[in-house]
Structure formats: structure tokens, C-alpha cells
């Protein structure tokens, strides 16, 4: 069945959420665990490009991409063509039982495109957390060491080991311990709140890391795992020089540098990988999310001597590199071939900065507009003191949602709004969403000013 294409414009036919979504949500609450949250309780009927159409007929602008997954659009024709063709042939064999060539083809593309001028091998899995766990397994097996170094504000997943590696307790880790041992955390060179000033962040953070390694014995660390731009922790772009510094320290002590490109990778930042920006290569690079345009696929790609150090049969999983997911990835690779999506990511950044950056001076609540390419964020805090304002981020997200713009909150203090539009978003739709967001932020800022005046007056 071919559907007529979905008009790429915002349309509100009911209040958000509409009556049908409200009814479906009530039923969900009767059937689904309450352990899952939801950013916006609307039920989606169709999605295409950067539009989500809900069951009430509302057309919502998508600035979330299912958390950085549908970069090529939620129903990309290239992805659809590859998946449909595969669906007609077979859905599964299990790559550990009998083989299929699309698995190899995905590995070949990743070996050729991930940063690093050395011979590589790739392993495929399903989720991001699973890939991170396997990167640690490979690093331990290859080095004979156990410890894992991670950073403040890091997010690596919800499985037991990756929960231990994730920084934030609530909601990710609360009541779920005990966690695996041997995970040690170091400061991330986050410029905005660096105690001695942004210009010292790189040198101070690297010095702190050297000290932590020295205390614990650098030779006890198998892996150092880092997001080149932090995602859930607040879209934090590290100070220049921090990532190259980590690269040097990892090399000096024989620690496997694992770059978690799960959220930042696959074209999101205006380069295929965020690590391209500072010209560094991980010994292992981890990809997931946008890799297969919405089908569950993750990968670890690394130096041949690491990836082949594991004993035969040591890696795997029933669904690892499922044929439908591999087919989807081949569609994604095709979509990236002509370079236009990467250009789009850069156009998105230019447009967004033009519209949002003035808010830093026109309002007293925007502490930062940051990010790279189509991985952008606005951080809310009190002017001067930089006290994080989660209440404002939530109020602004709620107002955007009610007007038909889906945005997500992130950050250790839940005070950051992140923008992750599909890279295929039309310019008009992008501008509509950004202007709406700008106006909502200005409105909320004025309300805060009035509130403050009232508090001073009373
Ligand atoms: N590493 C950098 O961003 C997933 C999490 C959403 P999985 N981020 C979205 C939530 O609340 O569960 C993520 C990431 C980075 C690892 C992961 C984990 O990837 O596919 O969710 O396991």
C-alpha cells in the first residue's frame, strides 16, 4: 500500500493531546507498566519527514526524531525499499546460525567510514546499551584489565553495566542497584559552569583525570568511554582540546578509548561522526540510533587487534544485526551518499543560531545556546548565578507541545531543551518550529520578569 505523502506543515485540529489520544492513553495506563514515562502523550498514526500526524489529525513538528534516530525521516523511501525487499525474502536467521551478506555490508561501510586510519572489524547488536556493554567486553578481553573510566553527566544506557556508567541517579538508576564494580568517574570539560572559568576547563579536567588514573593505577583501566558531545547529560560540547587530550592519555597508558557516538554520530552534528570535528579516532567507535533509521541496530567498530582478541563465540545475541535492521542501515547509507543530509545539518545549525542566539541577550533566562549541526540545545538558568531552571524548561516544552512542536528536555538538572530535527526537515517547517520556540521562550521570560517584580514589590 502506498500512502499519499504527508503535508510538511504544522496543523492543530484539536487541543494537544486530542480526545482520541486521551482515550488511548487511558487504555495504555490500564495495560502498560507505569515505569515508562512519556514526553508528550499523543498517539501517532503516521510520520514522514519532520511531521508526526496523531490519531486526532494534528500535525506536529518533530524536533525529537525519536531521540536522534529518524535523521533520514521517519518513513524514508530508501529505508522502506531496502526493508520491504528484505521483508519479502526472510525476517531472521540469527547470524550465529546461518549467514546473510547484508550484515557484512553494514560492517564494511562502518569499517570504511568510522574515524581511524587503521584496519578495523565491526560487530553488530541491537541497542545502544548492548553495544556499549560489548565494547567494554572487547576492551577487557583485549587488555586483560577490568576498570572502566567514564565521565560526569555521562549517559550510556539502562542495562546494569551501562547504568553504572551513566551518571544521573534519578530516573535512570534509582532503586536498581547494586551495580557492577570497577566503574570510575572523572570530570567532563563542560565549559559553562567550570569553576575556574571556561578557558581552564580542558587543562583542569585533564589534570583531574591524570590524578584519578594515578590514584587507581592507570594500568588497571581497560577502557575510557566518552560521548564526543554529551546527550542526555545536557548536550554538552566539551571544551576544545579535551577530546584530543583524552586520546593522548588513553594512548599513553594503553587504555582503549571508546567513543560513544550513539546520539551524536551518523551525520547529526554536520559530519558523519562528532569526533571528526577534533580529528580524533576512538580505538572503538560505538553507533546505534540513526544507524538504521528506526530499526533496532547498534555497532562497535574498532581496531582489528582489539575486535579479534575475543575468543570465538564470545560475542553475539539472537537478534544481533537482524536482517531487517541491516537492510534499513543500507538504506540509511544510501541516503547519506550524496552529502545533502550533512549539508542540511549545517543549514539547520545556521538557521537555529540565527533565530535563537539573540535570546541570550533579549531574555534573562537563556544561559546558553549550544551544540553542533542538528544537535542543538538551549539551557535555562538564572542570569548571573546560573542556577538551573528545570521549571522553565518544562514550562517551555509544555507550551511548545500544546502549539504543535515536539521538543525534549535533557540535562543532569533537567533544565536543557534539546533540538533534534530530522535532517530532512524543510526550511519553512524548521523556521516555523524555531520561531514558535523563540516566541514561547520570550513569553515565559516576560512572565518570569513580572513574577520577579511582584516578589520584589511584596
Ligand atoms: N549512549 C550517548 O544517547 C540512548 C535514552 C533514552 P539505547 N539515549 C536515549 C532513555 O531514556 O532510555 C543512548 C545514548 C548514548 C547510549 C545510549 C543507549 O542506547 O539504544 O537506548 O540502549
Coordinates of C-alpha atoms and ligand atoms in Angstrom, one line a residue:
X1 CA 0.0 0.0 0.0
X2 CA 1.3 3.4 -0.9
X3 CA 0.2 6.3 1.3
X4 CA -0.2 9.9 0.0
X5 CA 2.6 12.0 1.3
X6 CA 2.1 13.8 4.5
X7 CA 2.0 17.6 4.2
X8 CA 5.0 19.1 5.8
X9 CA 3.3 21.8 7.8
X10 CA 2.0 22.2 11.4
X11 CA -1.7 21.8 11.8
X12 CA -3.8 21.8 15.0
X13 CA -7.2 20.2 14.7
X14 CA -7.8 19.7 18.4
X15 CA -6.2 20.6 21.7
X16 CA -3.0 18.6 22.3
X17 CA -3.5 15.9 23.4
X18 CA -6.7 15.4 21.5
X19 CA -9.7 13.3 22.6
X20 CA -8.6 10.1 20.8
X21 CA -5.1 10.3 22.2
X22 CA -6.5 10.9 25.7
X23 CA -8.7 7.8 25.4
X24 CA -5.8 5.7 24.1
X25 CA -3.6 6.9 26.9
X26 CA -6.2 5.9 29.5
X27 CA -6.2 2.4 28.0
X28 CA -2.4 2.4 28.0
X29 CA -2.4 3.1 31.7
X30 CA -4.6 0.1 32.2
X31 CA -2.3 -2.2 30.3
X32 CA 1.3 -0.8 30.3
X33 CA 3.7 -0.6 33.3
X34 CA 3.8 2.8 34.8
X35 CA 7.6 2.5 34.7
X36 CA 7.8 4.1 31.3
X37 CA 7.5 7.9 31.1
X38 CA 6.3 9.8 28.0
X39 CA 7.4 13.3 26.9
X40 CA 4.1 14.0 25.0
X41 CA 1.1 11.7 25.4
X42 CA -0.1 11.7 21.9
X43 CA -0.6 8.6 19.8
X44 CA 1.0 8.7 16.3
X45 CA -0.8 7.5 13.3
X46 CA 1.8 8.4 10.6
X47 CA 5.1 10.1 10.4
X48 CA 7.1 11.4 7.5
X49 CA 9.9 13.9 7.0
X50 CA 9.7 16.1 10.1
X51 CA 5.9 15.7 10.7
X52 CA 4.2 13.4 13.2
X53 CA 0.5 13.0 12.5
X54 CA -1.5 11.9 15.5
X55 CA -4.7 9.9 15.7
X56 CA -6.7 13.2 16.1
X57 CA -5.4 14.5 12.8
X58 CA -2.9 17.0 14.4
X59 CA 0.3 17.5 12.5
X60 CA 3.2 18.0 15.0
X61 CA 6.6 19.3 14.1
X62 CA 9.2 16.8 15.1
X63 CA 12.2 18.3 16.9
X64 CA 13.0 14.9 18.6
X65 CA 13.5 12.3 15.8
X66 CA 12.6 9.6 18.3
X67 CA 15.7 10.7 20.3
X68 CA 18.1 11.3 17.4
X69 CA 17.0 8.2 15.5
X70 CA 15.0 9.2 12.4
X71 CA 17.6 11.5 11.0
X72 CA 16.6 10.4 7.4
X73 CA 12.9 10.9 8.2
X74 CA 10.5 8.5 9.8
X75 CA 9.5 6.9 6.5
X76 CA 12.4 7.4 4.2
X77 CA 11.8 5.8 0.8
X78 CA 15.3 4.3 0.6
X79 CA 15.0 2.7 4.0
X80 CA 11.5 1.5 3.1
X81 CA 12.7 0.0 -0.2
X82 CA 15.5 -2.0 1.4
X83 CA 13.4 -3.2 4.3
X84 CA 10.4 -4.2 2.1
X85 CA 12.7 -6.2 -0.2
X86 CA 14.2 -7.9 2.8
X87 CA 10.8 -8.5 4.5
X88 CA 9.7 -10.4 1.4
X89 CA 12.7 -12.7 1.5
X90 CA 13.1 -13.5 5.2
X91 CA 13.0 -11.8 8.6
X92 CA 15.6 -13.7 10.6
X93 CA 18.0 -16.5 10.6
X94 CA 20.3 -15.4 13.5
X95 CA 23.7 -14.5 12.2
X96 CA 25.3 -17.0 14.6
X97 CA 23.2 -19.8 13.0
X98 CA 23.4 -19.1 9.2
X99 CA 24.8 -16.0 7.5
X100 CA 23.5 -13.2 5.2
X101 CA 25.5 -10.7 3.3
X102 CA 23.8 -7.5 4.5
X103 CA 25.4 -8.0 7.9
X104 CA 28.8 -7.9 6.2
X105 CA 27.8 -5.0 4.1
X106 CA 26.9 -2.9 7.1
X107 CA 30.2 -3.8 8.8
X108 CA 32.1 -2.9 5.7
X109 CA 30.5 0.6 5.5
X110 CA 31.3 1.2 9.2
X111 CA 34.9 0.0 8.8
X112 CA 35.3 2.4 5.9
X113 CA 33.6 5.4 7.4
X114 CA 34.3 5.5 11.1
X115 CA 37.3 7.7 12.0
X116 CA 40.7 6.0 12.3
X117 CA 43.3 5.2 9.7
X118 CA 43.8 1.6 10.7
X119 CA 42.4 -1.8 9.9
X120 CA 39.0 -2.4 11.6
X121 CA 36.4 -5.0 12.3
X122 CA 32.8 -4.5 13.3
X123 CA 30.3 -6.3 15.4
X124 CA 26.5 -5.6 15.2
X125 CA 24.0 -5.7 18.0
X126 CA 20.5 -4.3 18.6
X127 CA 20.5 -1.5 21.2
X128 CA 23.0 1.2 22.2
X129 CA 23.4 -0.2 25.7
X130 CA 24.1 -3.6 24.4
X131 CA 26.8 -2.2 22.1
X132 CA 28.4 -0.2 24.9
X133 CA 28.5 -3.4 27.1
X134 CA 30.2 -5.3 24.2
X135 CA 32.7 -2.5 23.7
X136 CA 33.7 -3.0 27.4
X137 CA 33.8 -6.8 27.0
X138 CA 36.2 -6.4 24.0
X139 CA 38.4 -3.9 25.8
X140 CA 38.6 -6.2 28.9
X141 CA 39.3 -9.2 26.8
X142 CA 42.0 -7.5 24.7
X143 CA 43.8 -5.7 27.6
X144 CA 43.3 -8.2 30.5
X145 CA 42.3 -5.2 32.6
X146 CA 39.0 -4.5 34.3
X147 CA 38.3 -0.9 35.1
X148 CA 36.2 1.4 33.1
X149 CA 36.6 5.2 33.2
X150 CA 33.5 7.3 32.5
X151 CA 32.7 11.0 32.9
X152 CA 30.4 13.3 34.9
X153 CA 27.0 13.8 33.2
X154 CA 27.5 10.7 31.0
X155 CA 24.7 8.6 29.6
X156 CA 25.4 5.1 28.3
X157 CA 22.2 3.2 28.8
X158 CA 19.8 1.3 31.1
X159 CA 21.4 -2.2 31.4
X160 CA 23.2 -3.0 34.6
X161 CA 26.7 -2.1 33.4
X162 CA 25.6 0.9 31.4
X163 CA 23.5 2.2 34.4
X164 CA 26.7 2.1 36.4
X165 CA 28.4 4.1 33.6
X166 CA 25.5 6.6 33.4
X167 CA 25.9 9.5 35.8
X168 CA 22.4 10.5 36.8
X169 CA 20.6 8.6 39.6
X170 CA 17.0 9.7 39.0
X171 CA 15.3 8.4 36.9
X172 CA 18.0 6.0 35.4
X173 CA 19.4 4.2 38.4
X174 CA 17.2 4.8 41.4
X175 CA 16.4 1.6 43.3
X176 CA 18.1 -0.6 40.6
X177 CA 21.4 -1.3 42.3
X178 CA 23.8 -2.9 43.2
X179 CA 25.7 -2.1 40.1
X180 CA 28.8 -3.7 38.6
X181 CA 32.0 -2.5 40.3
X182 CA 35.1 -1.0 38.7
X183 CA 33.5 2.0 37.1
X184 CA 35.3 5.2 37.9
X185 CA 34.1 8.7 37.0
X186 CA 36.1 11.8 36.1
X187 CA 35.1 15.4 35.3
X188 CA 34.0 16.2 31.8
X189 CA 35.3 19.6 30.5
X190 CA 31.9 21.3 30.5
X191 CA 32.6 25.0 29.8
X192 CA 29.5 26.7 31.1
X193 CA 29.9 26.1 34.8
X194 CA 33.6 25.2 35.0
X195 CA 34.5 26.6 38.5
X196 CA 37.7 28.4 37.4
X197 CA 36.2 29.6 34.1
X198 CA 35.6 28.0 30.7
X199 CA 39.1 28.7 29.4
X200 CA 40.5 26.5 32.1
X201 CA 38.1 23.6 31.6
X202 CA 40.3 21.5 29.3
X203 CA 43.5 21.8 31.3
X204 CA 41.8 21.3 34.7
X205 CA 39.7 18.3 33.6
X206 CA 42.7 16.6 32.0
X207 CA 44.8 17.2 35.1
X208 CA 42.0 15.8 37.3
X209 CA 41.9 12.7 35.0
X210 CA 45.6 12.2 35.3
X211 CA 45.3 12.3 39.1
X212 CA 42.3 9.8 39.1
X213 CA 44.3 7.4 36.9
X214 CA 47.4 7.8 39.1
X215 CA 45.4 7.1 42.3
X216 CA 43.7 4.0 40.8
X217 CA 46.7 2.8 38.7
X218 CA 46.4 3.6 35.0
X219 CA 47.4 0.0 34.2
X220 CA 44.1 -1.2 35.8
X221 CA 41.9 0.5 33.2
X222 CA 40.6 -1.4 30.2
X223 CA 38.5 1.4 28.7
X224 CA 37.8 5.0 28.8
X225 CA 34.3 5.6 27.4
X226 CA 33.2 9.1 26.4
X227 CA 30.4 10.8 24.4
X228 CA 32.1 13.3 22.0
X229 CA 29.1 15.6 22.6
X230 CA 27.1 14.5 25.7
X231 CA 23.5 13.7 25.0
X232 CA 21.1 13.0 27.9
X233 CA 23.5 14.8 30.3
X234 CA 22.7 18.2 28.6
X235 CA 24.1 18.4 25.0
X236 CA 27.4 19.5 26.4
X237 CA 30.1 20.2 23.9
X238 CA 33.4 19.7 25.6
X239 CA 36.0 22.5 25.6
X240 CA 38.3 22.4 22.6
X241 CA 41.3 20.1 23.2
X242 CA 39.6 17.9 25.8
X243 CA 38.9 15.0 23.4
X244 CA 42.4 15.1 21.8
X245 CA 43.7 15.2 25.4
X246 CA 41.8 12.1 26.3
X247 CA 43.1 10.5 23.1
X248 CA 46.7 11.2 24.2
X249 CA 46.2 10.0 27.8
X250 CA 44.5 6.7 26.6
X251 CA 47.3 6.0 24.2
X252 CA 49.9 6.8 26.9
X253 CA 48.5 4.2 29.3
X254 CA 47.3 1.6 26.8
X255 CA 43.6 2.3 27.7
X256 CA 41.1 1.5 25.0
X257 CA 39.3 4.8 24.0
X258 CA 35.7 4.1 23.3
X259 CA 33.8 6.9 21.6
X260 CA 30.0 6.6 22.3
X261 CA 28.7 8.2 19.1
X262 CA 25.2 6.7 19.7
X263 CA 23.4 10.1 19.9
X264 CA 25.9 12.4 18.2
X265 CA 27.0 10.2 15.3
X266 CA 25.6 9.3 11.8
X267 CA 25.6 12.9 10.4
X268 CA 23.8 14.5 13.3
X269 CA 26.5 17.1 14.0
X270 CA 27.2 18.1 10.4
X271 CA 29.9 15.5 10.0
X272 CA 29.4 11.7 9.8
X273 CA 30.8 11.5 13.3
X274 CA 31.1 14.1 16.0
X275 CA 34.7 13.0 16.6
X276 CA 35.6 14.1 13.1
X277 CA 35.5 17.7 14.4
X278 CA 38.6 17.4 16.5
X279 CA 40.2 14.8 14.2
X280 CA 40.4 12.1 16.8
X281 CA 39.6 8.4 16.4
X282 CA 38.4 6.0 19.1
X283 CA 40.0 2.6 19.3
X284 CA 36.4 1.5 19.3
X285 CA 33.5 3.7 17.9
X286 CA 30.0 2.9 19.0
X287 CA 27.0 3.7 16.8
X288 CA 23.3 3.0 17.1
X289 CA 20.1 5.1 16.9
X290 CA 20.3 6.9 13.4
X291 CA 22.4 4.0 12.0
X292 CA 19.2 2.1 10.9
X293 CA 16.7 4.9 10.6
X294 CA 14.4 3.5 13.3
X295 CA 15.0 -0.2 13.2
X296 CA 17.0 -1.5 16.2
X297 CA 20.7 -1.8 15.2
X298 CA 23.9 -0.9 17.0
X299 CA 27.5 -1.5 16.2
X300 CA 31.0 -1.4 17.6
X301 CA 33.8 -0.7 15.1
X302 CA 37.4 -0.9 16.2
X303 CA 41.0 -1.8 15.7
X304 CA 41.3 -5.3 14.3
X305 CA 43.7 -6.4 17.1
X306 CA 41.1 -5.5 19.7
X307 CA 38.0 -6.7 17.9
X308 CA 39.6 -10.1 17.1
X309 CA 41.1 -10.5 20.6
X310 CA 37.9 -12.0 21.9
X311 CA 37.6 -15.8 21.8
X312 CA 35.4 -17.3 19.0
X313 CA 31.8 -17.4 20.1
X314 CA 32.4 -14.8 22.8
X315 CA 30.2 -12.1 21.1
X316 CA 26.7 -12.5 19.8
X317 CA 23.0 -12.3 20.5
X318 CA 19.8 -13.8 18.9
X319 CA 18.9 -10.5 17.2
X320 CA 22.3 -9.0 16.8
X321 CA 22.4 -7.4 13.3
X322 CA 18.9 -8.6 12.4
X323 CA 18.4 -8.7 8.6
X324 CA 15.6 -6.1 8.6
X325 CA 17.7 -3.8 10.6
X326 CA 20.8 -4.3 8.4
X327 CA 18.6 -3.6 5.3
X328 CA 17.4 -0.4 6.9
X329 CA 21.0 0.6 7.6
X330 CA 21.9 0.1 3.9
X331 CA 19.0 2.4 3.1
X332 CA 20.4 5.0 5.5
X333 CA 23.9 4.7 4.0
X334 CA 22.4 5.4 0.6
X335 CA 20.5 8.4 1.9
X336 CA 23.8 9.8 3.1
X337 CA 25.7 9.1 -0.1
X338 CA 25.2 12.5 -1.9
X339 CA 26.2 14.6 1.1
X340 CA 23.0 16.6 1.2
X341 CA 22.0 15.4 4.7
X342 CA 25.3 16.6 6.1
X343 CA 24.7 19.9 4.4
X344 CA 21.2 20.0 5.9
X345 CA 22.6 19.5 9.4
X346 CA 24.8 22.6 8.9
X347 CA 21.9 24.6 7.4
X348 CA 19.8 23.6 10.5
X349 CA 22.5 24.9 12.8
X350 CA 22.9 28.2 10.9
X351 CA 19.1 28.8 10.9
X352 CA 18.7 27.8 14.5
X353 CA 21.5 30.0 15.8
X354 CA 20.2 33.0 13.8
X355 CA 16.8 32.7 15.5
X356 CA 17.7 31.5 19.0
X357 CA 21.0 33.2 19.8
X358 CA 19.6 36.7 20.3
X359 CA 17.6 35.2 23.2
X360 CA 20.8 35.2 25.3
X361 CA 20.7 39.0 25.4
X362 CA 16.9 39.7 25.0
X363 CA 15.9 37.4 27.9
X364 CA 17.4 36.8 31.3
X365 CA 16.7 33.0 31.3
X366 CA 18.8 31.7 28.5
X367 CA 22.2 30.7 29.8
X368 CA 23.5 29.0 26.7
X369 CA 22.6 28.2 23.1
X370 CA 25.0 25.4 22.1
X371 CA 25.6 22.3 20.1
X372 CA 26.7 21.4 16.6
X373 CA 24.8 20.8 13.4
X374 CA 21.4 19.5 14.1
X375 CA 22.3 18.5 17.7
X376 CA 21.4 21.8 19.4
X377 CA 20.2 22.9 22.8
X378 CA 19.0 25.9 24.9
X379 CA 19.9 25.9 28.6
X380 CA 17.7 27.8 31.1
X381 CA 19.2 29.3 34.2
X382 CA 19.0 32.4 36.3
X383 CA 21.1 35.2 34.8
X384 CA 24.4 35.8 36.7
X385 CA 24.0 32.9 39.3
X386 CA 23.5 30.2 36.6
X387 CA 21.1 28.4 39.0
X388 CA 19.5 25.8 36.7
X389 CA 15.8 26.3 36.0
X390 CA 14.1 23.0 35.3
X391 CA 10.8 24.6 35.9
X392 CA 11.3 26.9 32.9
X393 CA 12.5 24.2 30.6
X394 CA 9.4 22.2 31.5
X395 CA 7.0 25.1 31.1
X396 CA 8.5 26.0 27.7
X397 CA 8.4 22.4 26.5
X398 CA 4.8 22.1 27.6
X399 CA 3.8 25.3 25.7
X400 CA 5.6 24.1 22.6
X401 CA 3.8 20.8 22.8
X402 CA 0.4 22.5 23.1
X403 CA 1.3 24.5 20.0
X404 CA 2.3 21.5 17.9
X405 CA 6.1 21.4 18.3
X406 CA 7.7 18.4 19.9
X407 CA 10.8 19.2 21.9
X408 CA 12.6 17.2 24.6
X409 CA 14.2 18.2 27.9
X410 CA 17.5 16.8 29.0
X411 CA 20.4 17.6 31.3
X412 CA 21.5 16.5 34.7
X413 CA 19.4 19.3 36.1
X414 CA 16.6 18.8 33.6
X415 CA 17.0 22.4 32.5
X416 CA 18.0 22.0 28.9
X417 CA 15.8 21.9 25.8
X418 CA 17.3 19.9 23.0
X419 CA 16.5 20.2 19.3
X420 CA 17.0 17.1 17.2
X421 CA 15.0 17.6 14.0
X422 CA 15.3 15.0 11.2
X423 CA 18.0 16.1 8.8
X424 CA 15.4 16.1 6.0
X425 CA 13.3 18.9 7.6
X426 CA 12.0 21.5 5.1
X427 CA 13.4 25.0 5.6
X428 CA 9.9 26.5 6.1
X429 CA 8.9 23.9 8.7
X430 CA 12.2 24.4 10.5
X431 CA 11.7 28.1 10.7
X432 CA 8.1 27.7 11.8
X433 CA 9.2 25.5 14.7
X434 CA 12.2 27.7 15.7
X435 CA 10.1 30.9 15.6
X436 CA 7.4 29.3 17.7
X437 CA 10.1 28.2 20.2
X438 CA 11.7 31.6 20.3
X439 CA 8.3 33.3 20.9
X440 CA 7.4 30.8 23.7
X441 CA 10.8 31.4 25.4
X442 CA 10.3 35.2 25.2
X443 CA 6.8 34.9 26.6
X444 CA 8.0 32.8 29.5
X445 CA 10.9 35.1 30.1
X446 CA 8.5 38.1 30.3
X447 CA 6.3 36.2 32.8
X448 CA 9.4 35.5 34.9
X449 CA 10.3 39.2 34.9
X450 CA 6.8 40.1 36.0
X451 CA 6.9 37.4 38.8
X452 CA 10.2 38.8 40.0
X453 CA 8.9 42.4 40.0
X454 CA 5.9 41.1 42.0
X455 CA 8.2 39.3 44.5
X456 CA 10.3 42.5 44.9
X457 CA 7.2 44.6 45.4
X458 CA 5.8 42.3 48.2
Ligands
LIG1 N1 24.7 6.2 24.7 C1 25.1 8.5 24.1 O1 22.2 8.7 23.9 C2 20.5 6.5 24.4 C3 18.0 7.2 26.1 C4 16.5 7.4 26.3 P1 19.8 2.5 23.9 N2 19.9 7.8 24.6 C5 18.4 7.8 24.8 C6 16.1 6.7 27.6 O2 15.7 7.5 28.5 O3 16.2 5.5 27.7 C7 21.9 6.4 24.5 C8 22.8 7.5 24.2 C9 24.2 7.4 24.4 C10 23.9 5.1 24.9 C11 22.5 5.2 24.8 C12 21.7 3.9 25.0 O4 21.1 3.5 23.8 O5 19.6 2.2 22.4 O6 18.7 3.3 24.5 O7 20.2 1.4 24.7

